[in-house]
Coordinates of C-alpha atoms in Angstrom, one line a residue:
X1 CA -10.9 -45.5 10.6
X2 CA -13.1 -47.9 8.6
X3 CA -11.9 -50.2 5.9
X4 CA -12.2 -48.6 2.5
X5 CA -14.0 -50.8 -0.1
X6 CA -13.3 -53.6 2.4
X7 CA -9.8 -54.0 0.8
X8 CA -7.3 -52.3 3.2
X9 CA -7.5 -52.0 7.0
X10 CA -6.4 -48.4 7.3
X11 CA -6.1 -48.8 11.1
X12 CA -3.1 -51.1 10.5
X13 CA 0.2 -49.5 11.0
X14 CA 2.3 -50.1 7.8
X15 CA 6.1 -49.9 7.7
X16 CA 6.5 -48.7 4.2
X17 CA 10.3 -49.2 4.0
X18 CA 9.9 -52.8 5.2
X19 CA 7.0 -53.5 2.8
X20 CA 8.8 -52.1 -0.2
X21 CA 12.1 -53.9 0.5
X22 CA 10.2 -57.1 1.1
X23 CA 8.3 -56.7 -2.2
X24 CA 11.5 -56.2 -4.1
X25 CA 13.1 -59.3 -2.5
X26 CA 10.0 -61.4 -3.3
X27 CA 10.1 -60.3 -6.9
X28 CA 13.7 -61.3 -7.3
X29 CA 13.0 -64.8 -5.9
X30 CA 9.8 -65.2 -8.0
X31 CA 11.4 -64.4 -11.4
X32 CA 13.7 -67.5 -11.6
X33 CA 11.1 -69.8 -10.3
X34 CA 8.3 -68.6 -12.6
X35 CA 10.7 -68.7 -15.6
X36 CA 11.8 -72.2 -14.7
X37 CA 8.3 -73.6 -14.3
X38 CA 7.2 -72.0 -17.6
X39 CA 10.1 -73.6 -19.4
X40 CA 9.5 -76.9 -17.6
X41 CA 5.9 -77.0 -19.0
X42 CA 6.9 -76.0 -22.5
X43 CA 5.3 -72.6 -22.3
X44 CA 6.9 -69.4 -23.5
X45 CA 9.0 -68.1 -20.5
X46 CA 7.2 -64.8 -20.6
X47 CA 4.0 -66.5 -19.6
X48 CA 5.5 -67.3 -16.2
X49 CA 6.3 -63.7 -15.6
X50 CA 2.9 -62.5 -16.8
X51 CA 1.3 -65.0 -14.4
X52 CA 3.3 -63.8 -11.5
X53 CA 2.4 -60.2 -12.3
X54 CA -1.3 -60.8 -12.7
X55 CA -1.8 -63.4 -9.9
X56 CA 0.5 -61.4 -7.6
X57 CA -1.3 -58.1 -8.1
X58 CA -4.9 -59.4 -7.9
X59 CA -4.4 -61.6 -4.9
X60 CA -2.4 -58.9 -3.1
X61 CA -5.2 -56.5 -3.4
X62 CA -8.3 -58.7 -3.1
X63 CA -6.9 -61.9 -1.5
X64 CA -8.0 -63.5 1.8
X65 CA -5.2 -62.1 3.9
X66 CA -2.2 -59.7 3.9
X67 CA 1.3 -61.1 3.6
X68 CA 0.5 -63.9 1.2
X69 CA 2.3 -64.0 -2.2
X70 CA 0.9 -65.6 -5.3
X71 CA 2.5 -66.2 -8.7
X72 CA 3.2 -68.7 -11.4
X73 CA 3.6 -71.7 -9.2
X74 CA 4.8 -75.1 -10.2
X75 CA 1.9 -76.9 -8.5
X76 CA -0.6 -75.6 -10.9
X77 CA 1.6 -75.5 -14.0
X78 CA 2.5 -79.2 -13.7
X79 CA -1.2 -80.1 -14.0
X80 CA -1.2 -78.5 -17.5
X81 CA 1.8 -80.2 -19.0
X82 CA -0.2 -83.1 -20.5
X83 CA -2.7 -80.7 -22.1
X84 CA 0.1 -78.6 -23.5
X85 CA 1.7 -81.6 -25.1
X86 CA -1.6 -83.0 -26.5
X87 CA -3.5 -79.9 -27.6
X88 CA -1.3 -76.8 -27.5
X89 CA -1.1 -73.4 -25.9
X90 CA -4.6 -72.1 -26.9
X91 CA -6.3 -75.0 -25.0
X92 CA -4.0 -74.3 -22.0
X93 CA -5.1 -70.7 -21.8
X94 CA -8.8 -71.7 -22.0
X95 CA -8.2 -74.3 -19.3
X96 CA -6.6 -71.7 -17.0
X97 CA -9.6 -69.3 -17.5
X98 CA -12.1 -72.1 -16.8
X99 CA -10.1 -73.1 -13.7
X100 CA -10.6 -69.5 -12.5
X101 CA -14.3 -69.7 -12.9
X102 CA -14.4 -72.9 -10.9
X103 CA -12.4 -71.3 -8.1
X104 CA -14.7 -68.3 -8.0
X105 CA -17.7 -70.6 -7.7
X106 CA -16.0 -72.5 -4.8
X107 CA -15.4 -69.2 -3.0
X108 CA -19.0 -67.9 -3.7
X109 CA -20.5 -71.1 -2.3
X110 CA -18.2 -71.0 0.7
X111 CA -16.6 -74.3 0.1
X112 CA -13.1 -73.3 1.1
X113 CA -13.5 -74.8 4.5
X114 CA -13.2 -78.3 3.1
X115 CA -9.5 -77.9 2.9
X116 CA -9.6 -79.0 6.5
X117 CA -10.5 -82.5 5.3
X118 CA -7.0 -83.0 4.0
X119 CA -5.1 -85.1 6.6
X120 CA -1.5 -84.4 7.5
X121 CA 0.0 -87.6 6.0
X122 CA -1.7 -86.7 2.7
X123 CA -0.1 -83.2 2.7
X124 CA 3.3 -84.8 3.4
X125 CA 2.9 -87.0 0.4
X126 CA 1.6 -84.2 -1.7
X127 CA 4.5 -81.9 -0.9
X128 CA 7.1 -84.6 -1.2
X129 CA 5.8 -85.7 -4.6
X130 CA 5.8 -82.1 -5.8
X131 CA 9.4 -81.7 -4.6
X132 CA 10.4 -84.9 -6.5
X133 CA 8.7 -83.7 -9.7
X134 CA 10.5 -80.3 -9.5
X135 CA 13.8 -82.0 -9.0
X136 CA 13.3 -84.6 -11.8
X137 CA 12.3 -81.8 -14.2
X138 CA 15.7 -80.1 -13.8
X139 CA 17.4 -83.2 -15.3
X140 CA 16.0 -82.2 -18.7
X141 CA 18.2 -79.2 -18.7
X142 CA 21.2 -81.6 -19.0
X143 CA 20.0 -82.6 -22.4
X144 CA 20.5 -80.9 -25.8
X145 CA 19.5 -81.3 -29.4
X146 CA 22.1 -83.1 -31.6
X147 CA 21.2 -83.7 -35.3
X148 CA 17.5 -83.1 -34.5
X149 CA 17.5 -85.7 -31.7
X150 CA 17.5 -85.2 -27.9
X151 CA 20.8 -86.3 -26.3
X152 CA 22.6 -86.0 -23.0
X153 CA 25.3 -83.4 -22.6
X154 CA 28.8 -84.8 -22.7
X155 CA 32.3 -83.6 -22.3
X156 CA 33.0 -80.0 -21.7
X157 CA 29.4 -78.7 -22.0
X158 CA 28.4 -81.2 -19.3
X159 CA 31.2 -80.2 -17.0
X160 CA 30.4 -76.5 -17.4
X161 CA 26.7 -77.1 -16.8
X162 CA 27.4 -79.3 -13.7
X163 CA 30.0 -76.8 -12.4
X164 CA 27.7 -73.8 -12.7
X165 CA 24.8 -75.7 -11.1
X166 CA 27.1 -76.8 -8.2
X167 CA 28.3 -73.2 -7.7
X168 CA 24.7 -71.9 -7.6
X169 CA 23.7 -74.5 -5.0
X170 CA 26.8 -73.7 -2.9
X171 CA 26.0 -70.0 -2.9
X172 CA 22.3 -70.7 -2.0
X173 CA 23.4 -73.0 0.9
X174 CA 26.3 -71.1 2.4
X175 CA 25.5 -67.4 1.9
X176 CA 22.7 -67.3 4.5
X177 CA 25.3 -68.4 7.1
X178 CA 27.1 -65.0 6.6
X179 CA 24.3 -62.7 5.7
X180 CA 20.5 -62.7 5.1
X181 CA 20.3 -59.1 3.9
X182 CA 19.7 -60.3 0.4
X183 CA 18.1 -63.4 -1.0
X184 CA 20.8 -66.1 -1.6
X185 CA 19.1 -67.3 -4.7
X186 CA 19.3 -63.9 -6.2
X187 CA 23.0 -63.5 -5.4
X188 CA 23.6 -67.0 -6.9
X189 CA 22.0 -66.0 -10.2
X190 CA 23.9 -62.7 -10.3
X191 CA 27.2 -64.4 -9.6
X192 CA 26.8 -67.1 -12.2
X193 CA 25.5 -64.5 -14.7
X194 CA 28.6 -62.3 -14.2
X195 CA 31.0 -65.3 -14.5
X196 CA 29.4 -66.5 -17.7
X197 CA 29.0 -63.0 -19.3
X198 CA 32.5 -61.7 -18.5
X199 CA 34.4 -64.9 -19.0
X200 CA 32.6 -65.7 -22.2
X201 CA 31.6 -69.2 -21.0
X202 CA 29.6 -71.0 -23.7
X203 CA 26.5 -72.5 -21.9
X204 CA 22.8 -72.6 -22.4
X205 CA 20.9 -69.4 -21.5
X206 CA 17.2 -68.4 -21.2
X207 CA 17.4 -66.9 -24.7
X208 CA 18.3 -70.4 -26.0
X209 CA 14.9 -71.6 -24.7
X210 CA 12.7 -68.6 -25.7
X211 CA 12.6 -64.9 -25.7
X212 CA 11.3 -63.1 -22.6
X213 CA 11.1 -59.7 -24.3
X214 CA 7.7 -58.3 -24.2
X215 CA 5.3 -55.5 -23.2
X216 CA 2.2 -55.3 -21.1
X217 CA 0.3 -58.6 -21.0
X218 CA -1.7 -58.6 -24.2
X219 CA -5.4 -59.3 -24.2
X220 CA -6.0 -62.6 -26.1
X221 CA -9.1 -64.7 -26.4
X222 CA -8.1 -68.4 -26.7
X223 CA -8.4 -69.5 -30.3
X224 CA -10.3 -72.7 -29.8
X225 CA -13.6 -74.2 -31.1
X226 CA -16.6 -73.3 -28.8
X227 CA -18.1 -76.7 -28.5
X228 CA -19.0 -79.4 -26.0
X229 CA -16.1 -81.4 -27.3
X230 CA -13.7 -78.7 -26.4
X231 CA -15.2 -78.5 -22.9
X232 CA -14.7 -82.2 -22.5
X233 CA -11.0 -81.7 -23.3
X234 CA -10.2 -78.8 -21.0
X235 CA -12.7 -79.3 -18.1
X236 CA -10.7 -82.2 -16.4
X237 CA -7.5 -80.2 -16.5
X238 CA -9.3 -77.1 -15.3
X239 CA -10.9 -78.9 -12.3
X240 CA -7.5 -80.5 -11.4
X241 CA -5.8 -77.1 -11.6
X242 CA -8.5 -75.4 -9.6
X243 CA -8.3 -78.1 -6.9
X244 CA -4.5 -78.0 -6.7
X245 CA -4.4 -74.2 -6.6
X246 CA -7.0 -73.9 -3.9
X247 CA -5.4 -76.8 -1.9
X248 CA -2.0 -75.1 -1.9
X249 CA -3.5 -71.7 -1.5
X250 CA -5.6 -72.5 1.5
X251 CA -2.9 -74.5 3.1
X252 CA -0.5 -71.5 2.7
X253 CA -3.2 -69.3 4.2
X254 CA -3.5 -71.5 7.2
X255 CA 0.3 -71.5 7.6
X256 CA 0.4 -67.7 7.5
X257 CA -2.5 -67.6 10.1
X258 CA -0.3 -69.7 12.4
X259 CA 2.8 -67.6 11.9
X260 CA 1.1 -64.2 12.3
X261 CA -1.5 -65.4 14.8
X262 CA -4.2 -63.7 12.8
X263 CA -7.2 -65.0 10.8
X264 CA -7.5 -65.0 7.0
X265 CA -10.6 -65.5 4.9
X266 CA -10.4 -68.7 2.9
X267 CA -13.4 -68.1 0.7
X268 CA -12.3 -64.6 -0.2
X269 CA -8.9 -66.1 -1.2
X270 CA -10.7 -68.6 -3.5
X271 CA -12.5 -65.7 -5.3
X272 CA -9.4 -63.6 -5.7
X273 CA -7.4 -66.6 -6.9
X274 CA -10.1 -67.5 -9.4
X275 CA -10.3 -63.9 -10.7
X276 CA -6.5 -63.9 -11.2
X277 CA -6.6 -67.1 -13.2
X278 CA -9.5 -65.9 -15.3
X279 CA -7.4 -62.9 -16.2
X280 CA -4.4 -65.1 -16.8
X281 CA -6.4 -67.1 -19.4
X282 CA -7.2 -63.9 -21.3
X283 CA -3.9 -62.1 -20.8
X284 CA -1.4 -64.8 -21.8
X285 CA -0.5 -66.0 -18.3
X286 CA 0.1 -69.6 -17.3
X287 CA -2.0 -69.3 -14.2
X288 CA -0.9 -69.6 -10.6
X289 CA -1.6 -69.8 -6.9
X290 CA -0.1 -68.8 -3.6
X291 CA 3.6 -69.7 -3.4
X292 CA 4.7 -71.1 0.0
X293 CA 8.4 -70.3 -0.5
X294 CA 7.8 -66.7 -1.5
X295 CA 5.3 -66.2 1.2
X296 CA 7.8 -67.3 3.8
X297 CA 10.4 -65.0 2.3
X298 CA 7.9 -62.1 2.5
X299 CA 7.0 -62.8 6.1
X300 CA 10.7 -63.3 7.1
X301 CA 11.4 -59.9 5.6
X302 CA 9.0 -58.4 8.0
X303 CA 6.0 -57.8 5.8
X304 CA 2.5 -57.9 7.4
X305 CA 0.5 -55.8 4.9
X306 CA -0.7 -56.0 1.3
X307 CA 1.8 -53.5 0.0
X308 CA 4.7 -55.9 -0.4
X309 CA 2.7 -58.1 -2.7
X310 CA 1.7 -55.2 -4.9
X311 CA 5.3 -54.0 -5.0
X312 CA 6.5 -57.4 -6.0
X313 CA 4.0 -57.7 -8.8
X314 CA 4.7 -54.2 -10.2
X315 CA 8.5 -54.9 -10.0
X316 CA 8.0 -58.0 -12.2
X317 CA 6.1 -56.0 -14.7
X318 CA 8.8 -53.4 -14.9
X319 CA 11.4 -56.1 -15.5
X320 CA 9.3 -57.5 -18.3
X321 CA 9.0 -54.1 -19.9
X322 CA 12.5 -52.9 -19.5
X323 CA 14.8 -55.7 -18.3
X324 CA 14.2 -58.5 -20.8
X325 CA 17.7 -58.1 -22.5
X326 CA 19.4 -58.8 -19.2
X327 CA 17.1 -61.7 -18.2
X328 CA 17.6 -63.5 -21.6
X329 CA 21.4 -63.7 -20.8
X330 CA 20.7 -65.6 -17.5
X331 CA 22.4 -69.0 -17.6
X332 CA 20.0 -71.9 -17.4
X333 CA 22.5 -73.6 -15.0
X334 CA 21.7 -70.8 -12.4
X335 CA 17.9 -71.5 -12.7
X336 CA 18.5 -75.2 -12.4
X337 CA 20.5 -74.8 -9.3
X338 CA 17.9 -72.5 -7.7
X339 CA 15.1 -75.0 -8.6
X340 CA 17.0 -77.9 -7.2
X341 CA 17.3 -76.0 -3.9
X342 CA 13.6 -75.2 -4.1
X343 CA 12.9 -78.9 -4.5
X344 CA 15.1 -79.7 -1.5
X345 CA 13.5 -77.0 0.6
X346 CA 10.0 -78.2 -0.5
X347 CA 10.5 -81.8 0.6
X348 CA 9.3 -82.6 4.1
X349 CA 12.4 -84.3 5.4
X350 CA 10.7 -84.7 8.8
X351 CA 8.4 -87.2 7.2
X352 CA 11.3 -89.6 6.8
X353 CA 12.2 -89.2 10.5
X354 CA 8.8 -90.2 11.8
X355 CA 8.4 -93.4 9.6
X356 CA 9.0 -95.7 12.6
X357 CA 7.0 -93.5 15.0
X358 CA 3.6 -93.2 13.3
X359 CA 0.9 -95.8 12.3
X360 CA 1.7 -97.9 9.2
X361 CA -1.4 -96.6 7.5
X362 CA -0.1 -93.0 7.7
X363 CA 3.2 -94.1 6.1
X364 CA 1.3 -95.8 3.4
X365 CA -0.7 -92.6 2.7
X366 CA 2.5 -90.5 2.4
X367 CA 4.0 -93.0 0.0
X368 CA 0.9 -93.6 -2.2
X369 CA 0.2 -89.8 -2.6
X370 CA 3.8 -89.1 -3.4
X371 CA 3.9 -91.9 -6.0
X372 CA 0.7 -90.8 -7.7
X373 CA 2.1 -87.2 -7.8
X374 CA 5.4 -88.3 -9.4
X375 CA 4.0 -90.9 -11.8
X376 CA 0.9 -89.1 -13.0
X377 CA 1.8 -85.4 -12.4
X378 CA -1.8 -85.2 -11.1
X379 CA -1.6 -83.4 -7.7
X380 CA -5.4 -83.2 -7.3
X381 CA -5.9 -86.9 -8.0
X382 CA -3.1 -87.7 -5.5
X383 CA -4.8 -85.6 -2.8
X384 CA -8.2 -87.0 -3.6
X385 CA -7.0 -90.6 -3.4
X386 CA -5.2 -89.8 -0.1
X387 CA -8.3 -88.3 1.4
X388 CA -10.5 -91.2 0.3
X389 CA -8.0 -93.8 1.7
X390 CA -7.7 -91.8 4.9
X391 CA -11.5 -91.7 5.3
X392 CA -11.7 -95.5 4.7
X393 CA -8.9 -96.1 7.3
X394 CA -10.8 -94.0 9.8
X395 CA -14.1 -95.7 9.0
X396 CA -12.5 -99.1 9.6
X397 CA -10.9 -98.1 12.9
X398 CA -14.2 -96.5 14.0
X399 CA -16.2 -99.6 13.0
X400 CA -14.1 -101.7 15.4
X401 CA -15.0 -99.4 18.3
X402 CA -18.7 -100.1 18.5
X403 CA -19.6 -102.3 21.5
X404 CA -22.6 -103.1 23.7
X405 CA -22.9 -103.3 27.5
X406 CA -25.6 -105.9 28.3
X407 CA -27.6 -106.5 31.5
X408 CA -31.0 -107.5 32.7
X409 CA -32.7 -105.3 35.3
X410 CA -34.9 -106.3 38.3
X411 CA -38.0 -106.1 36.0
X412 CA -36.6 -108.7 33.6
X413 CA -35.9 -106.1 30.9
X414 CA -32.8 -106.7 28.8
X415 CA -30.7 -103.6 28.3
X416 CA -28.2 -103.0 25.5
X417 CA -26.1 -99.8 26.1
X418 CA -24.4 -99.0 22.8
X419 CA -20.9 -97.3 22.8
X420 CA -19.3 -96.0 19.7
X421 CA -20.6 -94.6 16.4
X422 CA -23.2 -96.5 14.4
X423 CA -22.6 -95.9 10.7
X424 CA -22.2 -97.9 7.4
X425 CA -19.0 -99.6 8.5
X426 CA -20.1 -100.7 12.0
X427 CA -23.6 -102.0 11.2
X428 CA -22.6 -105.6 10.8
X429 CA -20.9 -105.7 14.2
X430 CA -23.9 -103.9 15.7
X431 CA -26.5 -106.4 14.4
X432 CA -24.4 -109.3 15.6
X433 CA -24.5 -108.1 19.2
X434 CA -28.2 -109.0 19.7
X435 CA -29.5 -112.4 20.9
X436 CA -33.0 -112.1 19.5
X437 CA -34.1 -115.7 20.3
X438 CA -32.9 -115.9 23.9
X439 CA -33.7 -112.3 25.0
X440 CA -36.7 -111.6 27.2
X441 CA -40.0 -110.1 26.0
X442 CA -38.9 -106.5 26.5
X443 CA -35.6 -105.1 25.2
X444 CA -34.2 -101.5 25.6
X445 CA -31.4 -100.3 23.2
X446 CA -29.8 -97.2 24.7
X447 CA -27.9 -94.8 22.4
X448 CA -26.8 -92.3 25.1
X449 CA -23.1 -93.0 24.3
X450 CA -23.6 -93.7 20.6
X451 CA -24.5 -91.7 17.5
X452 CA -26.7 -92.9 14.7
X453 CA -24.8 -91.3 11.7
X454 CA -26.3 -92.3 8.4
X455 CA -29.0 -94.2 6.5
X456 CA -27.0 -97.5 6.8
X457 CA -27.3 -97.1 10.6
X458 CA -31.1 -96.4 10.3
X459 CA -31.5 -99.6 8.2
X460 CA -29.5 -101.6 10.8
X461 CA -32.0 -100.4 13.4
X462 CA -34.9 -101.4 11.2
X463 CA -33.3 -104.9 10.8
X464 CA -32.9 -105.4 14.6
X465 CA -36.4 -104.1 15.6
X466 CA -38.0 -106.2 12.8
X467 CA -36.3 -109.3 14.0
X468 CA -37.6 -108.8 17.6
X469 CA -41.1 -107.9 16.2
X470 CA -41.2 -111.2 14.2
X471 CA -40.8 -113.2 17.4
X472 CA -43.3 -111.1 19.3
X473 CA -40.9 -109.1 21.5
X474 CA -41.0 -105.4 22.3
X475 CA -38.1 -103.1 21.6
X476 CA -37.5 -99.6 23.0
X477 CA -34.9 -97.3 21.4
X478 CA -33.8 -94.5 23.7
X479 CA -31.7 -91.4 23.4
X480 CA -32.1 -91.1 19.6
X481 CA -32.1 -87.7 18.0
X482 CA -35.3 -86.3 16.5
X483 CA -33.7 -86.5 13.1
X484 CA -33.3 -90.3 13.6
X485 CA -36.9 -90.6 14.8
X486 CA -38.2 -89.0 11.6
X487 CA -36.1 -91.5 9.5
X488 CA -37.5 -94.4 11.5
X489 CA -41.2 -93.9 10.6
X490 CA -41.3 -97.3 8.9
X491 CA -40.7 -98.9 12.3
X492 CA -42.6 -96.5 14.5
X493 CA -45.1 -99.2 15.5
X494 CA -42.5 -101.1 17.5
X495 CA -40.4 -98.1 18.7
X496 CA -40.7 -96.4 22.0
X497 CA -38.5 -93.3 22.3
X498 CA -37.9 -91.0 25.2
X499 CA -38.1 -87.8 23.3
X500 CA -37.4 -85.6 26.4
X501 CA -33.9 -86.9 26.7
X502 CA -33.0 -87.1 23.0
X503 CA -30.4 -84.7 21.8
X504 CA -30.5 -82.8 18.5
X505 CA -27.3 -83.0 16.5
X506 CA -26.4 -79.8 14.6
X507 CA -23.4 -79.1 12.3
X508 CA -21.1 -76.3 13.5
X509 CA -20.3 -73.9 10.7
X510 CA -17.5 -71.4 10.5
X511 CA -19.4 -68.1 10.5
X512 CA -16.3 -66.1 9.6
X513 CA -15.9 -67.8 6.2

């Protein structure tokens, strides 16, 4: 049977019981995380649930692959904290909608493939920095307002908060050793809730932060001035949010591809994610992206279809509509404990074990990306800096690999056989290899084992050939591509190229994206 509207593969056998239970489990794990991230950013908690409903539903139906779960994720929310503090909620909603537009354009222009440019050390640093930010944000919950000023909890309130957090962590850690039938984080929240409610323990709850009572996500046009000045304010945040969301989303997609041994569509995921963020901006959601932890929960529960994501999103909506009075009584200590465990689970501990086993430049990349993430809360900038530094390290190492094998044949012709890539970083070493004054009248430069990569390389060739030309010597360049020949027109009077043997370099594109 053919796909209907290209959304669902009806030839796929769906285990409805497994999909529904997986969806319910995912919803229960998303609720505390979405609430915690919304509270962390200073948003109304309900925005986190709206984001999980909207992003979860749209990407489950239209996303790049089945089995992936999206919601109000911390990675994207953290990028908006500074805007919230400086300009307020209306600007945040506008930035979320604009981020959605950017993501849609990236998908339409098929730019999703560039996620492959992110090196592994950069991802280690990105994930570790995010984990540290999540952990540090939980410390704020150990503060309270005293006489209008923020102060640390002391005495009994501090002991109660710390005890409940410790109990939550203990349940999350030890329950899976006995049973994995239900999410340990959900059990931990329920146990702490029951203790606090029935024992009458006085501690901070979600209601003390803000109300989560609400109805269907309301349509709301951000109340901001429509001007270029406004665009200058929100555009940087939108670009950062879009970049972070797509980075985490496409990396999650690649992870699911590996686990399920199937192939997703990165560009389709970009468009779906962008559409969900556009709707978030106009329906009071804080925006979001695919969530690695919830996706792994979904896959471990046996889900392989889109139904589980739909069930999870609809379950969250039902809780918002009918379960708000219960959620408002959830102790903040339980959410803090869950988020601390999320931070611990997010951190790539293996990156610490390989510090003495990998090149120092990779260790430096992990540290610098993590530091930028923690200090600036700018995940996109951290990844960008990491990618740039990684590229520069690669260029430096490649530049040192260019070399020349030199010999004179029986006809008295000097041969330079070039090995290694010729590009902007290796041009100086390349030029220094030629002995223009002492070389014979005829010189052949052979690029059979080299590659002329950019305009800097072309200019280096011009410099070398012109130096020989000035002293009346003839240069033959061999095994250049036709593209390079066209770029060398300025030196064509002194170039002799064997076109029959020259390769043509072409870029390989992923036709499935």
